[in-house]
Structure formats: C-alpha cells, structure tokens
Amino acid sequence: TPSPTPKSTPSPTPKPTPSATPEPTPSPTPKSTPSPTPKPTPSPTPEPTPSPTPKPTPSPTPEPTPSPTPKPTPSPTPEPTPSPTPKPTPSPTPQPSQSSAMKPTNITVVSMPAKVDFAFYVLSQTWQPSFCKTSNFPGCANPTDYMKSHFTIHGLWPNYINNFPADCTNQVLSDDDVKSASEFADVKTYWPDVKTGGIQFVKNEWSKHGTCSGLTAPADYVKATMATHLYMPTNAIISGNLGSSVHAKDIRAAYGTDYVSLICKGADLSEVRTCYSTDLKYQIPCPAYVLGQDSCGSKTVKINSFK
C-alpha cells in the first residue's frame, strides 16, 4: 500500500531552472559600455573656442583713428596766416626792438604806397661773374666794366614773413616805362639782361614781383629798384678780392650779420640779399625767413672774376 508515493518525488523541475539563467547573463552590455560618447564631447569644445579670436583681429578701428586728416589741415594754414596786413602799415613799429637798428636810406625817387599787403622788401643783387661761369649768353661773352666789379640787380621783391606774393596782376611793363625809368638811371647798366641784351629780364621781374608792390606805374617800380640798388653798393670786401676766396662770415660782418643773406652756387658767391621797409625809407635786419635762405654756410667762398 505505501508504494505509489515515490513516483511523485522525481519531479522534473530542475531542468527548466538551469536553461534560462545562463542565456541572459552573457548579454552584450559590455559592448554598449565602450560607446563613443567621450569622443564627440571633446570635439565640439575646441571649435567654438577659436571663434572669438577672429573678432579682435579684424580690428580696423586703429587704422582710421590715425587718419592723417588733422595733419594736412595745419600745413596750409601757416601760408595764409602770415598775411602781414597789420605789420606792414608802419613797418618799423612791428619790430620795436629793432627800431634802433634800422638804417635810413633816403630813397625818395618815387612815392611809395601808404598801405600794402606785404611786410618788407628784399633786394637781390647778382654777382655776374659767378652767373656767367656756367652760361654762354651774349652778355657773358662781352661783360660791361660795371659787371666786372659790381653787383647788378636781380630784383626788388615784396615779401611776407614766411613767403612772398607773385604775379599779382596782368599789367605789363612797356619799353616806354623803361625809357622813363632810364631818366633816373641807366637800366641796362644796373639791371642788365645778359641773355638777350635787352630789357626782357626787367619785364619778367615786374610781372612776377613788381605787380605785387602796390606801385601802379611800372616805371616807378623800376626807379625804386634802381634807387635801392644804388643805396646798397658793392661792398669793398667783394670788389677788393676779385678772383680770390673770402670767408663767408667776413662778408656777413662787412654787411652786418643780421642784414644780409648770402647765396652760393657750390663754393662761388652768387648773390647777396638785403631787406627794407615797405616804404624803402629804411634798411632793416632781415627776418629769419630770409636769413634762412643763406646757402654759403661757414665755408670760404670764391669771388669769381671775368677772365
């Protein structure tokens, strides 16, 4: 009777238990763990970082800031500013410290304008032996006795403080004007034209400089120029050293250091320039603008002579 009980004991339960458990354990989870997520994370970070750098580089702002517009604006201003309208009216008065240094000229050959728009005159005198040294003009081949030992006229030039006017009107100087002026002094002697032998050089000087003098009669300009030239004769240091060399400082001392500007061509004395009040009544110390034109420096200069 107790025999049917052992048949139920060998239950088949242990078979399903070991089959299902080993299959889920080797699941491919380790393959998903090395996912390439760390690689994309560092890649976008360096790309946005260099993007702000081009922003400061295209800084074209410093280029317009040093724009040279403020620099050229002051450059033209000094030229119109030295319009010496208040200075020339009583030309000695603008320089009261130099009033005692003014030298009367006693030039009264013409009546000078009472009011002019420039500050002073420059008389430029040429040493023809130096001019003719490199020229083959007719007047150089046959120099006059006066040219051999005297300065001749280059021109009488109205000047501002820092520059000079030129070609102010279209008025011409005629042959009759020169004849009228020659009643005062011989134009061809004191103001020779070595290029043509005529009076074209005088006409050119009138057109460029005389038309700015305020003198309405061209003959008056020629007379005033010759009168100023005769006031300033050739200094003995020049006429006494023909063909020799003289120290430039000795020439300046002979004329008065502040009263003359020496012009040289190389080592050859070519011109002397002296300064005068607008009414030509006084020789005055030359302003710095004229003294700055001195090109002889501290060297020894040659007083050329005609051979």
Short mmCIF file of C-alpha atoms in Angstrom, two decimals:
data_model
loop_
_atom_site.label_atom_id
_atom_site.label_comp_id
_atom_site.label_asym_id
_atom_site.label_seq_id
_atom_site.Cartn_x
_atom_site.Cartn_y
_atom_site.Cartn_z
CA THR A 1 0.00 0.00 0.00
CA PRO A 2 2.70 2.61 0.60
CA SER A 3 4.34 2.18 -2.87
CA PRO A 4 2.74 4.96 -5.01
CA THR A 5 4.33 7.80 -3.08
CA PRO A 6 7.90 7.53 -4.52
CA LYS A 7 6.69 8.13 -8.08
CA SER A 8 5.85 11.73 -7.39
CA THR A 9 9.25 12.57 -5.87
CA PRO A 10 11.41 12.69 -9.08
CA SER A 11 9.87 15.96 -10.20
CA PRO A 12 11.21 17.46 -13.41
CA THR A 13 11.65 20.95 -12.01
CA PRO A 14 15.46 21.11 -12.05
CA LYS A 15 15.61 21.02 -15.85
CA PRO A 16 13.99 24.39 -16.65
CA THR A 17 15.92 26.27 -13.97
CA PRO A 18 19.47 25.88 -15.39
CA SER A 19 18.50 26.54 -19.03
CA ALA A 20 17.05 30.04 -18.75
CA THR A 21 19.54 31.68 -16.39
CA PRO A 22 22.82 31.39 -18.37
CA GLU A 23 21.42 32.97 -21.53
CA PRO A 24 20.58 36.46 -20.11
CA THR A 25 23.89 36.75 -18.27
CA PRO A 26 26.09 37.00 -21.41
CA SER A 27 24.04 39.89 -22.63
CA PRO A 28 26.04 42.35 -24.80
CA THR A 29 26.05 45.07 -22.21
CA PRO A 30 29.87 45.35 -22.15
CA LYS A 31 29.83 46.23 -25.82
CA SER A 32 27.49 49.12 -25.21
CA THR A 33 29.62 50.48 -22.36
CA PRO A 34 32.55 51.49 -24.62
CA SER A 35 30.17 53.69 -26.50
CA PRO A 36 31.97 56.52 -28.35
CA THR A 37 30.25 59.20 -26.33
CA PRO A 38 33.53 60.63 -24.84
CA LYS A 39 34.91 61.27 -28.34
CA PRO A 40 32.20 63.69 -29.55
CA THR A 41 32.20 65.54 -26.25
CA PRO A 42 35.78 66.96 -26.58
CA SER A 43 35.49 67.61 -30.32
CA PRO A 44 32.96 70.49 -30.24
CA THR A 45 34.73 72.30 -27.42
CA PRO A 46 37.90 73.34 -29.36
CA GLU A 47 35.88 74.54 -32.36
CA PRO A 48 33.91 77.25 -30.53
CA THR A 49 36.97 78.42 -28.62
CA PRO A 50 38.90 79.76 -31.68
CA SER A 51 35.80 81.51 -32.96
CA PRO A 52 36.14 84.60 -30.71
CA THR A 53 39.76 85.13 -31.79
CA PRO A 54 38.92 86.44 -35.31
CA LYS A 55 36.71 89.05 -33.72
CA PRO A 56 39.60 91.06 -32.21
CA THR A 57 41.81 90.51 -35.26
CA PRO A 58 39.59 92.38 -37.74
CA SER A 59 40.07 95.49 -35.65
CA PRO A 60 40.36 98.07 -38.46
CA THR A 61 39.50 100.73 -35.93
CA PRO A 62 43.13 101.77 -35.21
CA GLU A 63 43.66 102.49 -38.91
CA PRO A 64 41.00 105.19 -39.19
CA THR A 65 41.97 106.67 -35.84
CA PRO A 66 45.45 107.76 -37.03
CA SER A 67 43.84 109.26 -40.10
CA PRO A 68 46.19 111.94 -41.45
CA THR A 69 43.38 114.42 -41.90
CA PRO A 70 44.36 116.52 -38.87
CA LYS A 71 47.98 116.72 -40.05
CA PRO A 72 47.43 118.26 -43.51
CA THR A 73 44.94 120.75 -42.16
CA PRO A 74 47.55 122.78 -40.24
CA SER A 75 50.02 122.71 -43.13
CA PRO A 76 48.20 125.15 -45.43
CA THR A 77 47.28 127.41 -42.53
CA PRO A 78 50.75 128.90 -41.95
CA GLU A 79 50.85 130.16 -45.52
CA PRO A 80 47.69 132.28 -45.34
CA THR A 81 48.27 133.22 -41.72
CA PRO A 82 51.44 135.20 -42.43
CA SER A 83 49.36 137.71 -44.30
CA PRO A 84 51.13 140.65 -42.72
CA THR A 85 48.39 143.20 -43.18
CA PRO A 86 48.78 144.64 -39.66
CA LYS A 87 52.57 144.55 -39.82
CA PRO A 88 53.38 146.48 -42.99
CA THR A 89 51.34 149.58 -42.22
CA PRO A 90 54.07 151.15 -40.12
CA SER A 91 56.73 148.58 -40.96
CA PRO A 92 59.21 149.75 -38.30
CA THR A 93 56.66 149.52 -35.50
CA PRO A 94 56.07 145.74 -35.61
CA GLN A 95 59.68 145.30 -34.54
CA PRO A 96 60.23 147.95 -31.87
CA SER A 97 63.26 146.14 -30.51
CA GLN A 98 64.95 146.57 -33.88
CA SER A 99 63.91 150.19 -34.44
CA SER A 100 67.33 151.47 -33.40
CA ALA A 101 68.96 149.05 -35.87
CA MET A 102 67.13 150.46 -38.87
CA LYS A 103 69.29 152.38 -41.29
CA PRO A 104 67.79 155.33 -43.18
CA THR A 105 68.10 155.01 -46.94
CA ASN A 106 66.89 158.48 -48.01
CA ILE A 107 65.21 156.89 -51.04
CA THR A 108 62.65 159.42 -52.27
CA VAL A 109 62.70 158.88 -56.03
CA VAL A 110 59.08 157.67 -56.03
CA SER A 111 56.11 157.99 -53.72
CA MET A 112 55.58 154.56 -52.21
CA PRO A 113 52.06 153.33 -51.37
CA ALA A 114 50.96 154.13 -47.83
CA LYS A 115 49.33 150.73 -47.35
CA VAL A 116 50.45 147.42 -48.78
CA ASP A 117 49.59 143.81 -48.02
CA PHE A 118 53.15 142.56 -47.52
CA ALA A 119 55.73 143.01 -44.76
CA PHE A 120 59.04 144.09 -46.30
CA TYR A 121 61.18 144.18 -49.44
CA VAL A 122 64.14 142.02 -50.40
CA LEU A 123 66.72 143.44 -52.79
CA SER A 124 68.53 140.62 -54.57
CA GLN A 125 71.81 141.55 -56.28
CA THR A 126 73.62 139.19 -58.65
CA TRP A 127 77.36 138.64 -59.00
CA GLN A 128 77.51 138.21 -62.77
CA PRO A 129 80.98 136.55 -62.94
CA SER A 130 79.52 133.61 -60.99
CA PHE A 131 76.30 133.58 -63.01
CA CYS A 132 78.21 133.63 -66.29
CA LYS A 133 80.66 130.96 -65.15
CA THR A 134 78.31 128.25 -66.38
CA SER A 135 76.46 130.29 -69.05
CA ASN A 136 77.29 131.27 -72.61
CA PHE A 137 74.87 134.15 -73.01
CA PRO A 138 75.84 137.13 -75.20
CA GLY A 139 76.14 139.44 -72.20
CA CYS A 140 78.50 136.99 -70.53
CA ALA A 141 80.80 136.90 -73.53
CA ASN A 142 81.07 140.70 -73.55
CA PRO A 143 80.61 141.91 -69.98
CA THR A 144 80.46 145.62 -69.24
CA ASP A 145 83.01 147.25 -66.98
CA TYR A 146 80.30 147.69 -64.37
CA MET A 147 79.51 143.96 -64.39
CA LYS A 148 83.16 143.10 -63.86
CA SER A 149 83.40 144.73 -60.44
CA HIS A 150 79.86 145.44 -59.22
CA PHE A 151 76.73 143.56 -58.27
CA THR A 152 73.85 144.03 -60.68
CA ILE A 153 70.13 143.94 -59.98
CA HIS A 154 68.24 140.68 -59.84
CA GLY A 155 65.05 142.19 -58.45
CA LEU A 156 63.19 144.01 -55.68
CA TRP A 157 60.78 141.52 -54.11
CA PRO A 158 57.80 142.17 -51.83
CA ASN A 159 57.83 139.57 -49.06
CA TYR A 160 55.53 138.23 -46.40
CA ILE A 161 57.01 137.00 -43.15
CA ASN A 162 57.31 133.40 -44.35
CA ASN A 163 56.84 133.55 -48.13
CA PHE A 164 56.19 136.04 -50.92
CA PRO A 165 53.44 137.02 -53.37
CA ALA A 166 53.89 136.68 -57.11
CA ASP A 167 52.13 137.56 -60.38
CA CYS A 168 49.52 139.73 -58.68
CA THR A 169 48.16 141.48 -61.81
CA ASN A 170 48.36 141.22 -65.59
CA GLN A 171 49.75 144.74 -66.01
CA VAL A 172 52.74 144.79 -68.37
CA LEU A 173 55.87 146.91 -68.36
CA SER A 174 56.43 148.62 -71.70
CA ASP A 175 59.50 149.94 -73.44
CA ASP A 176 58.27 153.46 -72.69
CA ASP A 177 58.21 152.61 -68.97
CA VAL A 178 61.85 151.60 -69.17
CA LYS A 179 62.75 154.78 -71.05
CA SER A 180 61.01 156.82 -68.37
CA ALA A 181 62.91 154.98 -65.64
CA SER A 182 66.17 155.44 -67.51
CA GLU A 183 65.85 159.19 -66.99
CA PHE A 184 66.68 158.39 -63.37
CA ALA A 185 69.43 155.85 -64.05
CA ASP A 186 70.60 153.64 -66.90
CA VAL A 187 68.54 150.48 -66.68
CA LYS A 188 70.82 148.41 -68.90
CA THR A 189 73.84 149.25 -66.76
CA TYR A 190 72.40 148.41 -63.37
CA TRP A 191 69.82 145.82 -64.46
CA PRO A 192 71.39 144.05 -67.44
CA ASP A 193 69.81 141.17 -69.31
CA VAL A 194 72.81 139.03 -70.23
CA LYS A 195 70.59 136.53 -72.05
CA THR A 196 69.06 138.88 -74.61
CA GLY A 197 70.89 142.18 -74.17
CA GLY A 198 67.51 143.90 -73.95
CA ILE A 199 65.01 144.57 -71.18
CA GLN A 200 63.10 141.28 -71.08
CA PHE A 201 64.61 140.39 -67.71
CA VAL A 202 63.30 143.67 -66.25
CA LYS A 203 59.86 142.92 -67.68
CA ASN A 204 59.88 139.46 -66.14
CA GLU A 205 60.77 140.86 -62.72
CA TRP A 206 57.97 143.40 -62.96
CA SER A 207 55.44 140.70 -63.89
CA LYS A 208 56.43 138.36 -61.08
CA HIS A 209 57.30 140.78 -58.27
CA GLY A 210 56.58 144.38 -59.27
CA THR A 211 52.88 143.72 -59.80
CA CYS A 212 52.67 142.86 -56.08
CA SER A 213 54.43 146.04 -54.90
CA GLY A 214 51.35 148.25 -54.85
CA LEU A 215 53.02 150.63 -57.32
CA THR A 216 50.56 151.27 -60.13
CA ALA A 217 53.15 152.70 -62.52
CA PRO A 218 55.66 150.10 -63.74
CA ALA A 219 58.26 152.83 -64.30
CA ASP A 220 58.06 153.69 -60.59
CA TYR A 221 58.92 150.11 -59.68
CA VAL A 222 61.98 150.20 -61.94
CA LYS A 223 63.08 153.53 -60.45
CA ALA A 224 62.55 152.32 -56.88
CA THR A 225 64.54 149.16 -57.61
CA MET A 226 67.48 151.04 -59.06
CA ALA A 227 67.42 153.58 -56.21
CA THR A 228 67.60 150.75 -53.66
CA HIS A 229 70.41 149.12 -55.62
CA LEU A 230 72.40 152.38 -55.64
CA TYR A 231 71.85 152.70 -51.90
CA MET A 232 73.47 149.26 -51.44
CA PRO A 233 76.75 149.50 -53.40
CA THR A 234 79.12 146.60 -53.87
CA ASN A 235 80.97 146.13 -50.63
CA ALA A 236 84.74 146.63 -50.65
CA ILE A 237 85.25 143.10 -49.36
CA ILE A 238 83.87 141.92 -52.73
CA SER A 239 85.45 144.40 -55.13
CA GLY A 240 88.78 144.15 -53.32
CA ASN A 241 89.01 140.36 -53.62
CA LEU A 242 88.19 139.63 -57.25
CA GLY A 243 89.33 136.15 -58.17
CA SER A 244 90.10 135.31 -54.53
CA SER A 245 88.38 133.42 -51.75
CA VAL A 246 86.88 135.09 -48.70
CA HIS A 247 85.39 133.58 -45.58
CA ALA A 248 81.60 133.84 -45.63
CA LYS A 249 81.46 135.14 -42.07
CA ASP A 250 83.72 138.06 -43.05
CA ILE A 251 81.34 139.02 -45.86
CA ARG A 252 78.39 138.90 -43.46
CA ALA A 253 80.28 141.02 -40.96
CA ALA A 254 81.03 143.60 -43.66
CA TYR A 255 77.34 143.94 -44.49
CA GLY A 256 76.08 143.37 -40.95
CA THR A 257 75.38 139.79 -39.91
CA ASP A 258 71.63 140.28 -39.49
CA TYR A 259 71.32 142.45 -42.59
CA VAL A 260 72.39 140.11 -45.37
CA SER A 261 71.74 136.64 -46.75
CA LEU A 262 74.46 135.18 -48.96
CA ILE A 263 73.59 132.88 -51.85
CA CYS A 264 76.23 130.48 -53.16
CA LYS A 265 76.43 128.09 -56.09
CA GLY A 266 78.77 125.48 -54.76
CA ALA A 267 81.74 127.44 -53.45
CA ASP A 268 81.01 130.52 -55.61
CA LEU A 269 79.30 133.63 -54.23
CA SER A 270 76.31 134.21 -56.48
CA GLU A 271 74.02 136.77 -54.82
CA VAL A 272 73.53 138.96 -51.78
CA ARG A 273 70.08 139.79 -50.40
CA THR A 274 69.25 142.71 -48.13
CA CYS A 275 65.96 143.81 -46.58
CA TYR A 276 63.99 147.09 -46.49
CA SER A 277 60.83 148.57 -45.07
CA THR A 278 57.78 148.72 -47.31
CA ASP A 279 58.30 152.45 -47.91
CA LEU A 280 62.00 151.84 -48.71
CA LYS A 281 62.98 154.51 -46.19
CA TYR A 282 64.92 152.05 -44.02
CA GLN A 283 67.23 149.13 -44.44
CA ILE A 284 66.12 146.65 -41.81
CA PRO A 285 67.54 143.46 -40.28
CA CYS A 286 66.36 140.57 -42.41
CA PRO A 287 63.70 138.29 -40.88
CA ALA A 288 64.55 134.67 -40.17
CA TYR A 289 62.79 133.62 -43.38
CA VAL A 290 65.38 135.48 -45.47
CA LEU A 291 68.37 134.67 -43.28
CA GLY A 292 67.37 131.02 -43.60
CA GLN A 293 67.93 131.25 -47.37
CA ASP A 294 71.65 131.80 -46.81
CA SER A 295 73.37 128.93 -48.61
CA CYS A 296 77.03 129.82 -48.08
CA GLY A 297 77.22 128.43 -44.55
CA SER A 298 80.51 128.79 -42.72
CA LYS A 299 82.73 127.96 -45.66
CA THR A 300 85.17 130.04 -47.66
CA VAL A 301 83.57 131.35 -50.85
CA LYS A 302 85.10 132.32 -54.18
CA ILE A 303 84.66 135.84 -55.58
CA ASN A 304 84.76 134.95 -59.26
CA SER A 305 86.03 137.37 -61.87
CA PHE A 306 85.65 137.64 -65.63
CA LYS A 307 88.71 136.40 -67.49
#
